[in-house]
Tab-separated table of C-alpha atoms in Angstrom:
chain	number	residue	atom	x	y	z
A	1	MET	CA	-16.552	-28.691	8.505
A	2	ILE	CA	-16.291	-25.171	8.796
A	3	GLU	CA	-18.266	-23.151	11.483
A	4	VAL	CA	-18.969	-19.629	12.103
A	5	ASP	CA	-20.713	-17.775	14.688
A	6	ILE	CA	-20.308	-14.681	14.721
A	7	ASN	CA	-21.055	-10.895	15.207
A	8	LYS	CA	-19.385	-8.117	14.065
A	9	ARG	CA	-20.525	-4.075	13.970
A	10	ILE	CA	-20.213	-2.276	10.439
A	11	LYS	CA	-20.382	0.612	8.970
A	12	THR	CA	-22.752	0.858	5.651
A	13	TYR	CA	-23.975	3.130	3.502
A	14	LYS	CA	-27.143	2.974	6.019
A	15	GLY	CA	-24.566	3.657	8.643
A	16	TRP	CA	-24.161	0.950	11.745
A	17	GLU	CA	-25.214	-2.225	11.796
A	18	ASP	CA	-24.916	-5.727	13.728
A	19	LEU	CA	-23.694	-8.432	11.161
A	20	ARG	CA	-24.739	-11.700	12.378
A	21	VAL	CA	-23.969	-14.565	10.612
A	22	LYS	CA	-24.169	-18.624	11.713
A	23	ALA	CA	-23.107	-20.732	9.299
A	24	GLN	CA	-21.680	-24.365	8.368
A	25	PHE	CA	-19.467	-24.927	5.254
A	26	ASP	CA	-18.389	-28.219	4.371
A	27	ILE	CA	-14.754	-28.910	3.710
A	28	GLY	CA	-13.068	-29.797	0.586
A	29	LYS	CA	-16.237	-28.599	-1.506
A	30	VAL	CA	-16.750	-25.238	-2.896
A	31	THR	CA	-19.521	-22.606	-1.141
A	32	GLN	CA	-20.987	-20.145	-3.270
A	33	ILE	CA	-21.634	-17.262	-1.098
A	34	THR	CA	-24.459	-14.775	-2.321
A	35	GLY	CA	-26.440	-11.553	-1.451
A	36	PRO	CA	-26.976	-7.977	-1.749
A	37	SER	CA	-24.287	-5.222	-2.120
A	38	GLY	CA	-23.622	-3.772	1.479
A	39	ALA	CA	-24.626	-7.688	2.920
A	40	GLY	CA	-21.278	-8.012	4.426
A	41	LYS	CA	-19.877	-10.857	2.168
A	42	THR	CA	-16.326	-9.673	1.702
A	43	THR	CA	-17.008	-8.748	6.060
A	44	LEU	CA	-17.444	-12.577	6.574
A	45	LEU	CA	-14.450	-14.062	4.468
A	46	LYS	CA	-12.035	-11.447	6.432
A	47	MET	CA	-13.520	-12.211	9.542
A	48	ILE	CA	-13.028	-15.767	8.425
A	49	ALA	CA	-8.879	-15.075	7.002
A	50	GLY	CA	-8.390	-13.247	10.607
A	51	LEU	CA	-8.616	-9.779	8.481
A	52	ILE	CA	-10.788	-8.255	10.409
A	53	THR	CA	-11.247	-9.579	13.983
A	54	PRO	CA	-15.449	-10.287	15.610
A	55	GLU	CA	-16.822	-8.063	18.360
A	56	LYS	CA	-18.233	-11.582	19.319
A	57	GLY	CA	-18.657	-15.265	18.790
A	58	MET	CA	-15.972	-17.793	17.659
A	59	ILE	CA	-15.085	-19.199	14.469
A	60	LYS	CA	-13.514	-23.134	14.312
A	61	PHE	CA	-11.677	-24.925	11.241
A	62	LYS	CA	-12.261	-28.519	11.375
A	63	ASP	CA	-11.755	-28.894	14.947
A	64	THR	CA	-9.228	-26.326	15.151
A	65	LEU	CA	-10.422	-23.143	16.975
A	66	TRP	CA	-8.875	-19.948	15.242
A	67	PHE	CA	-11.224	-17.268	16.788
A	68	ASP	CA	-12.178	-17.088	20.312
A	69	ALA	CA	-14.028	-13.945	21.408
A	70	GLU	CA	-14.713	-14.860	24.875
A	71	ARG	CA	-11.334	-16.561	25.410
A	72	LYS	CA	-9.602	-13.298	23.648
A	73	PHE	CA	-8.129	-15.819	21.248
A	74	SER	CA	-7.209	-15.373	17.393
A	75	LYS	CA	-4.954	-17.453	15.619
A	76	ARG	CA	-2.272	-15.460	13.208
A	77	ILE	CA	-3.172	-14.673	9.935
A	78	GLN	CA	0.012	-16.433	8.602
A	79	GLU	CA	-0.985	-19.545	10.218
A	80	ARG	CA	-4.261	-20.418	9.101
A	81	ASN	CA	-2.817	-21.236	5.971
A	82	VAL	CA	-5.821	-19.380	3.731
A	83	GLY	CA	-5.979	-18.420	0.492
A	84	PHE	CA	-7.374	-14.866	-0.409
A	85	VAL	CA	-8.236	-13.329	-3.642
A	86	PHE	CA	-8.764	-9.758	-2.895
A	87	GLN	CA	-11.498	-8.005	-4.752
A	88	ASP	CA	-9.280	-5.454	-5.826
A	89	TYR	CA	-6.651	-8.217	-6.568
A	90	ALA	CA	-3.826	-6.879	-4.176
A	91	LEU	CA	-1.164	-7.951	-6.583
A	92	PHE	CA	2.319	-6.405	-5.677
A	93	PRO	CA	3.926	-3.415	-7.824
A	94	ASN	CA	6.934	-4.276	-7.542
A	95	MET	CA	6.827	-8.495	-8.574
A	96	THR	CA	6.458	-10.064	-11.615
A	97	VAL	CA	3.769	-12.415	-12.150
A	98	GLU	CA	6.607	-14.716	-11.805
A	99	LYS	CA	7.832	-13.581	-8.738
A	100	GLN	CA	4.341	-12.993	-7.115
A	101	LEU	CA	3.878	-16.853	-7.180
A	102	ALA	CA	7.982	-17.707	-6.433
A	103	TYR	CA	6.290	-15.315	-3.047
A	104	GLY	CA	4.041	-17.915	-1.928
A	105	THR	CA	6.524	-21.138	-2.572
A	106	SER	CA	9.811	-22.340	-3.952
A	107	ASP	CA	8.404	-25.225	-5.874
A	108	GLN	CA	9.201	-24.045	-9.234
A	109	ALA	CA	7.367	-26.991	-11.195
A	110	TYR	CA	4.228	-25.817	-8.987
A	111	ILE	CA	4.625	-22.336	-10.532
A	112	GLY	CA	4.777	-23.539	-13.409
A	113	GLN	CA	1.591	-26.091	-13.165
A	114	LEU	CA	-0.231	-22.440	-11.946
A	115	LEU	CA	0.876	-20.796	-14.624
A	116	GLU	CA	-0.399	-23.462	-16.706
A	117	LEU	CA	-3.958	-23.322	-15.414
A	118	GLY	CA	-3.978	-19.838	-15.788
A	119	GLU	CA	-2.754	-20.128	-19.549
A	120	MET	CA	-0.100	-17.009	-18.093
A	121	GLU	CA	3.508	-18.714	-18.971
A	122	VAL	CA	3.696	-16.001	-21.547
A	123	PHE	CA	3.594	-13.244	-18.805
A	124	ARG	CA	5.928	-14.786	-16.629
A	125	GLN	CA	8.085	-11.478	-16.738
A	126	HIS	CA	5.447	-9.344	-17.103
A	127	LEU	CA	4.329	-6.366	-13.973
A	128	PRO	CA	1.020	-6.504	-12.772
A	129	ALA	CA	0.631	-3.292	-14.756
A	130	GLN	CA	1.768	-4.495	-17.736
A	131	LEU	CA	-0.978	-6.961	-17.484
A	132	SER	CA	-5.094	-6.332	-18.655
A	133	GLY	CA	-7.917	-6.792	-15.715
A	134	GLY	CA	-9.004	-10.293	-16.785
A	135	GLN	CA	-4.783	-11.286	-16.101
A	136	GLN	CA	-4.639	-9.931	-12.976
A	137	GLN	CA	-7.621	-11.296	-11.833
A	138	ARG	CA	-5.776	-14.738	-12.908
A	139	LEU	CA	-2.932	-13.761	-11.601
A	140	ALA	CA	-4.694	-12.737	-7.981
A	141	ILE	CA	-6.296	-16.034	-8.005
A	142	LEU	CA	-2.850	-18.515	-9.142
A	143	ARG	CA	-0.835	-16.273	-5.844
A	144	ALA	CA	-4.085	-17.423	-3.849
A	145	LEU	CA	-3.212	-21.054	-4.447
A	146	SER	CA	0.734	-21.154	-4.478
A	147	THR	CA	0.754	-21.551	-0.682
A	148	LYS	CA	-1.440	-24.549	-1.599
A	149	PRO	CA	-4.111	-23.332	1.181
A	150	ASP	CA	-6.807	-25.355	3.091
A	151	LEU	CA	-8.932	-22.528	2.352
A	152	LEU	CA	-9.355	-20.580	-0.750
A	153	MET	CA	-11.538	-17.615	-0.490
A	154	MET	CA	-12.250	-15.632	-3.421
A	155	ASP	CA	-14.229	-12.260	-3.268
A	156	GLU	CA	-15.819	-12.365	-7.070
A	157	SER	CA	-12.938	-13.250	-8.356
A	158	PHE	CA	-14.497	-13.899	-12.054
A	159	SER	CA	-16.046	-10.868	-12.255
A	160	ALA	CA	-13.623	-9.498	-14.711
A	161	LEU	CA	-13.126	-12.876	-17.161
A	162	ASP	CA	-15.878	-13.383	-20.243
A	163	LYS	CA	-18.072	-16.363	-20.066
A	164	GLU	CA	-15.495	-18.703	-21.880
A	165	LEU	CA	-12.320	-18.088	-20.563
A	166	LYS	CA	-14.062	-18.136	-16.489
A	167	SER	CA	-15.627	-21.870	-17.446
A	168	LYS	CA	-12.738	-23.511	-18.642
A	169	LEU	CA	-11.054	-21.475	-15.593
A	170	LEU	CA	-13.660	-22.917	-13.375
A	171	ALA	CA	-13.451	-26.809	-14.585
A	172	LYS	CA	-9.119	-26.430	-13.890
A	173	LEU	CA	-9.802	-24.871	-10.659
A	174	GLN	CA	-11.872	-27.803	-9.669
A	175	ALA	CA	-9.773	-30.299	-10.379
A	176	LEU	CA	-6.988	-28.722	-8.513
A	177	PHE	CA	-9.089	-28.214	-5.250
A	178	LEU	CA	-9.869	-31.732	-5.616
A	179	VAL	CA	-6.437	-32.825	-5.832
A	180	GLN	CA	-5.361	-30.613	-3.506
A	181	GLY	CA	-8.515	-30.681	-1.161
A	182	THR	CA	-9.193	-27.648	-0.951
A	183	THR	CA	-11.981	-25.762	0.531
A	184	VAL	CA	-13.555	-22.335	-1.289
A	185	LEU	CA	-15.874	-20.080	-0.312
A	186	LEU	CA	-16.619	-18.101	-2.876
A	187	VAL	CA	-18.604	-14.915	-2.722
A	188	THR	CA	-20.601	-14.001	-6.287
A	189	HIS	CA	-22.919	-11.168	-7.220
A	190	ASP	CA	-26.740	-12.538	-6.958
A	191	ASP	CA	-27.437	-13.735	-10.497
A	192	GLU	CA	-24.219	-15.445	-10.919
A	193	ILE	CA	-24.481	-18.805	-11.751
A	194	LEU	CA	-21.432	-21.583	-11.351
A	195	ASP	CA	-21.672	-24.975	-12.866
A	196	PRO	CA	-21.613	-27.218	-12.206
A	197	SER	CA	-23.833	-25.313	-8.616
A	198	PRO	CA	-22.145	-26.070	-4.738
A	199	ALA	CA	-23.844	-25.339	-2.116
A	200	VAL	CA	-25.480	-21.677	-1.678
A	201	PHE	CA	-24.989	-19.553	1.206
A	202	LYS	CA	-27.170	-16.570	1.252
A	203	MET	CA	-26.856	-13.404	3.039
A	204	GLU	CA	-29.452	-11.131	3.832
A	205	ALA	CA	-29.356	-7.414	4.142
B	1	MET	CA	38.760	30.290	-2.319
B	2	ASP	CA	38.269	27.833	0.903
B	3	PHE	CA	36.541	25.099	0.127
B	4	GLU	CA	36.276	23.673	3.697
B	5	PRO	CA	32.724	25.546	4.406
B	6	ILE	CA	31.354	23.394	0.992
B	7	TYR	CA	32.931	19.974	1.923
B	8	LEU	CA	31.608	21.027	5.422
B	9	SER	CA	27.901	21.747	3.927
B	10	LEU	CA	27.879	18.178	1.990
B	11	LYS	CA	29.227	16.122	4.952
B	12	LEU	CA	26.638	17.447	6.878
B	13	ALA	CA	23.902	17.341	4.691
B	14	LEU	CA	24.857	12.932	3.659
B	15	ILE	CA	25.219	11.645	7.422
B	16	THR	CA	22.201	13.626	8.613
B	17	THR	CA	20.179	12.135	5.464
B	18	ALA	CA	21.360	9.069	6.138
B	19	ILE	CA	20.526	9.173	10.101
B	20	LEU	CA	17.161	10.404	8.827
B	21	LEU	CA	16.613	6.747	6.790
B	22	LEU	CA	17.546	5.531	9.470
B	23	ILE	CA	14.996	6.310	11.839
B	24	GLY	CA	12.306	8.458	9.454
B	25	ILE	CA	11.401	5.095	7.881
B	26	PRO	CA	10.241	3.152	10.910
B	27	VAL	CA	8.802	6.877	12.581
B	28	ALA	CA	6.466	7.192	9.093
B	29	TYR	CA	5.419	3.797	9.074
B	30	TRP	CA	3.916	3.646	12.548
B	31	LEU	CA	2.132	7.275	12.110
B	32	SER	CA	0.361	6.010	8.773
B	33	GLY	CA	-0.854	3.305	11.193
B	34	LYS	CA	-4.541	3.720	13.084
B	35	SER	CA	-3.997	7.335	14.042
B	36	THR	CA	-3.918	7.589	17.869
B	37	MET	CA	-4.304	11.077	19.846
B	38	ALA	CA	-0.339	10.266	21.167
B	39	LYS	CA	0.497	9.727	17.028
B	40	ILE	CA	-1.272	12.784	16.111
B	41	ILE	CA	0.949	15.072	18.724
B	42	LEU	CA	4.173	13.642	17.998
B	43	GLU	CA	3.376	14.142	13.772
B	44	ALA	CA	2.829	18.204	15.200
B	45	PHE	CA	5.978	18.212	16.699
B	46	ILE	CA	7.850	16.469	13.894
B	47	THR	CA	6.164	19.191	11.392
B	48	MET	CA	7.109	22.000	13.634
B	49	PRO	CA	10.219	22.802	12.584
B	50	LEU	CA	8.947	23.235	8.888
B	51	VAL	CA	6.985	26.453	10.588
B	52	LEU	CA	8.700	27.707	13.227
B	53	PRO	CA	11.941	30.735	12.618
B	54	PRO	CA	14.845	28.314	12.571
B	55	SER	CA	16.599	30.897	15.044
B	56	VAL	CA	13.196	29.873	17.563
B	57	LEU	CA	14.839	25.984	17.351
B	58	GLY	CA	18.210	26.475	17.616
B	59	PHE	CA	17.661	28.895	20.664
B	60	TYR	CA	16.184	26.252	22.943
B	61	LEU	CA	18.769	23.371	21.374
B	62	LEU	CA	21.468	26.084	22.144
B	63	LEU	CA	19.528	26.150	25.962
B	64	ALA	CA	19.321	22.167	25.935
B	65	PHE	CA	22.946	20.992	24.468
B	66	SER	CA	24.481	24.039	26.809
B	67	PRO	CA	26.883	22.046	29.176
B	68	ASN	CA	25.820	24.512	31.964
B	69	ASN	CA	21.856	22.861	31.783
B	70	GLY	CA	21.032	19.291	32.559
B	71	PHE	CA	20.698	17.879	29.554
B	72	GLY	CA	24.244	18.848	27.944
B	73	LYS	CA	25.632	18.350	31.353
B	74	TRP	CA	24.239	14.838	31.563
B	75	LEU	CA	25.454	14.560	27.606
B	76	TYR	CA	28.784	15.616	29.075
B	77	GLU	CA	29.698	14.155	32.106
B	78	HIS	CA	28.219	10.613	30.705
B	79	LEU	CA	28.849	11.118	27.251
B	80	ASN	CA	31.969	13.560	27.242
B	81	LEU	CA	29.135	14.647	23.956
B	82	HIS	CA	29.419	18.922	23.606
B	83	LEU	CA	27.355	19.891	21.500
B	84	VAL	CA	27.503	22.992	21.763
B	85	PHE	CA	29.826	24.572	18.667
B	86	SER	CA	30.849	21.087	17.275
B	87	PHE	CA	30.350	19.648	14.374
B	88	GLN	CA	27.982	16.305	16.239
B	89	GLY	CA	25.642	19.289	17.380
B	90	LEU	CA	25.244	20.299	13.875
B	91	VAL	CA	24.387	16.642	13.063
B	92	PHE	CA	22.009	16.472	16.127
B	93	ALA	CA	20.179	19.859	15.382
B	94	SER	CA	19.838	19.321	11.417
B	95	VAL	CA	18.530	15.517	11.981
B	96	ILE	CA	15.679	17.492	13.826
B	97	TYR	CA	15.691	20.387	11.759
B	98	SER	CA	14.673	18.320	8.438
B	99	LEU	CA	12.603	15.427	10.361
B	100	PRO	CA	9.068	16.258	8.551
B	101	PHE	CA	11.165	16.383	5.264
B	102	MET	CA	11.859	12.659	5.426
B	103	ILE	CA	9.033	11.510	7.531
B	104	SER	CA	6.099	13.419	5.914
B	105	PRO	CA	6.052	12.071	2.319
B	106	VAL	CA	6.900	8.895	3.167
B	107	LYS	CA	4.146	8.373	5.851
B	108	SER	CA	1.893	9.984	2.933
B	109	ALA	CA	3.237	6.921	0.254
B	110	PHE	CA	2.501	4.087	3.642
B	111	GLY	CA	-0.829	5.431	3.770
B	112	HIS	CA	-1.129	5.613	0.027
B	113	LEU	CA	-0.722	1.903	-0.351
B	114	PRO	CA	-3.904	0.010	-0.195
B	115	GLU	CA	-3.962	-2.338	3.000
B	116	THR	CA	-4.862	-5.033	0.967
B	117	LEU	CA	-1.193	-5.180	-0.234
B	118	ALA	CA	0.059	-6.544	3.551
B	119	GLN	CA	-3.272	-8.566	4.118
B	120	ALA	CA	-2.556	-10.781	0.988
B	121	SER	CA	0.897	-11.144	2.735
B	122	TYR	CA	0.084	-12.247	5.906
B	123	THR	CA	-2.010	-14.405	4.281
B	124	MET	CA	0.976	-15.839	2.570
B	125	GLY	CA	2.197	-16.353	5.585
B	126	LYS	CA	4.709	-13.599	5.738
B	127	SER	CA	5.519	-12.017	8.746
B	128	LYS	CA	4.750	-8.528	9.319
B	129	TRP	CA	8.563	-8.077	9.132
B	130	GLN	CA	8.961	-9.518	5.711
B	131	THR	CA	5.929	-7.759	4.038
B	132	PHE	CA	7.409	-4.158	5.488
B	133	ILE	CA	10.797	-5.433	3.446
B	134	TYR	CA	9.497	-7.132	0.440
B	135	VAL	CA	6.059	-5.896	-0.144
B	136	LEU	CA	5.833	-2.101	1.274
B	137	LEU	CA	9.157	-0.779	1.133
B	138	PRO	CA	10.126	-1.575	-2.295
B	139	ASN	CA	6.260	-0.234	-3.771
B	140	ILE	CA	7.290	3.368	-1.902
B	141	LYS	CA	10.877	3.806	-2.957
B	142	ALA	CA	10.319	6.784	-5.159
B	143	SER	CA	9.310	8.348	-2.341
B	144	ILE	CA	12.050	7.340	-0.452
B	145	TYR	CA	14.431	8.768	-2.955
B	146	THR	CA	12.688	12.222	-2.823
B	147	ALA	CA	12.169	12.474	0.872
B	148	ALA	CA	16.148	11.396	1.117
B	149	VAL	CA	17.085	14.043	-1.354
B	150	LEU	CA	14.625	17.190	-0.233
B	151	THR	CA	16.350	16.335	3.160
B	152	PHE	CA	19.406	16.295	1.774
B	153	ALA	CA	18.777	19.574	-0.393
B	154	HIS	CA	17.182	21.027	2.796
B	155	THR	CA	19.751	20.480	5.052
B	156	LEU	CA	22.718	21.943	2.543
B	157	GLY	CA	20.327	25.326	2.713
B	158	GLU	CA	19.970	25.555	6.802
B	159	PHE	CA	21.345	28.641	8.197
B	160	GLY	CA	19.209	29.841	11.549
B	161	VAL	CA	20.124	26.802	13.648
B	162	VAL	CA	23.322	26.435	12.375
B	163	LEU	CA	24.056	29.769	13.398
B	164	MET	CA	22.571	29.872	17.113
B	165	ILE	CA	24.008	26.263	18.074
B	166	GLY	CA	27.178	26.411	15.880
B	167	GLY	CA	28.659	29.387	15.594
B	168	ASN	CA	31.227	30.348	13.070
B	169	ILE	CA	34.099	28.162	13.405
B	170	PRO	CA	36.317	27.402	10.540
B	171	GLY	CA	36.625	24.053	9.688
B	172	VAL	CA	34.337	22.525	12.164
B	173	THR	CA	30.693	24.909	11.836
B	174	LYS	CA	31.362	26.869	8.980
B	175	VAL	CA	29.074	25.479	6.631
B	176	ALA	CA	28.998	27.208	2.516
B	177	SER	CA	25.706	29.213	4.472
B	178	ILE	CA	27.326	30.751	6.987
B	179	ALA	CA	30.507	31.293	5.167
B	180	ILE	CA	28.453	33.231	2.372
B	181	TYR	CA	27.150	35.471	5.551
B	182	ASP	CA	30.589	35.888	6.986
B	183	ALA	CA	31.911	37.211	3.400
B	184	VAL	CA	29.434	39.776	3.002
B	185	GLU	CA	30.245	40.550	6.970
B	186	THR	CA	33.551	40.828	5.649
B	187	MET	CA	32.578	43.091	2.607
B	188	ASP	CA	34.200	39.890	0.342
B	189	TYR	CA	31.099	40.046	-2.000
B	190	GLU	CA	33.369	37.970	-4.038
B	191	ALA	CA	33.820	35.250	-1.489
B	192	ALA	CA	30.268	35.428	-0.769
B	193	ASN	CA	29.453	35.019	-4.819
B	194	GLN	CA	31.528	31.783	-5.417
B	195	TYR	CA	29.849	29.857	-2.086
B	196	ALA	CA	26.383	31.155	-3.092
B	197	LEU	CA	26.974	30.144	-6.667
B	198	ILE	CA	27.894	26.674	-5.674
B	199	LEU	CA	25.133	26.427	-3.308
B	200	PHE	CA	22.374	27.759	-6.191
B	201	ALA	CA	23.890	25.177	-8.570
B	202	ILE	CA	24.230	22.041	-6.558
B	203	THR	CA	20.702	22.979	-4.679
B	204	PHE	CA	19.387	23.307	-8.482
B	205	ALA	CA	20.641	20.419	-9.852
B	206	ILE	CA	18.870	18.227	-7.367
B	207	VAL	CA	15.725	19.826	-7.104
B	208	LEU	CA	15.992	18.969	-10.917
B	209	ALA	CA	16.781	15.610	-10.733
B	210	VAL	CA	13.591	15.170	-8.171
B	211	PHE	CA	11.034	16.516	-10.962
B	212	ILE	CA	13.125	14.544	-13.663
B	213	PHE	CA	12.723	11.438	-11.824
B	214	ASN	CA	8.750	12.246	-10.613
B	215	LYS	CA	7.696	13.588	-13.708
B	216	LYS	CA	5.494	10.593	-14.567
B	217	ALA	CA	3.627	11.042	-11.506
B	218	VAL	CA	0.925	13.272	-11.845
B	219	LYS	CA	1.640	14.996	-8.571
B	220	ASN	CA	4.381	17.668	-7.499
B	221	PRO	CA	7.023	15.750	-5.345
B	222	PHE	CA	6.521	18.376	-2.800
B	223	GLU	CA	3.079	17.490	-1.826
């Protein structure tokens, strides 16, 4: 179980607001996080990853404490073993497709497996700038998986993929999640439907 | 024609650029982070040489380096460093004088990198240092080249500061820009013209190279 009970003042287009989240997510499962824009979906993911510090509350992953405001404790990002697919992909402009994956793992066989999963083998030596939007998005997903994270966070990670590609990729990803026991938090638009439909956590604005 | 002043100018510019690369990049990175009052004040100081008359900077450096005063005396007594009318003094002054040319472009380049780049690297288990070396630095390479070249060119063109604290000692502090002034003073226009032409040619070639190198970038390299 991932337990989240946090409080953070965030700046939205309406001014400063209090973001309060109290939730529990199942380990080894995919949870879809939905809600209108400005509800704090990205902020929630970043707080769980350790990229943003909440003002109050605590975050627990399985039995390990990741964050506790009262004790002023925050586990280092690097030690949380999370994978994060950023909305803007955050691909390293200086690294080829292969190098981006090699930055996360030295296991060549696994790199090959990831490239095959994302149908990116022919782009091994390409830089991000030479890839289309959909290819960049797939690379961002593969790169987040390169470290075999315990918890994968995906922020609107299928927005640039067409329907057919998306369902094909999702099926392959879900098989990989099962093998690696990955817990997945997936931020999507309100109306996005995933197949098979996972548990849904809805955030209110 | 005596090539020593040209050689001295190039040596001074090279050493200054090397030192500024070492100091400037970490300082620029630090400044590019969250803004604090201390950083703003430091940045204002670093930018001063851009707007101050070089003679002002030269004058205060002269006072500071003088072996009769506190700092200069300390340097002389403890480190045996004599910074007035010496080549080391020129290097020190040039580093201060060219600081903004190295730091401003590099700082701005760090600031323009999306913060998610470093965040992605951290989530992949990489330390701040690894992220700096493998992700941040390689992606601002063009700005570092530009800054280094501009620092080099700017140091070549230094005059006021050099004259104030270095004087005009052949083989020690008589750089090309001083040699031109000296030649004109003694009515040797031919020598002045030769030095001036060489400086003009070198500097033009450098600036041209920067523009060619940056031609893909939309913005002017001086911005």
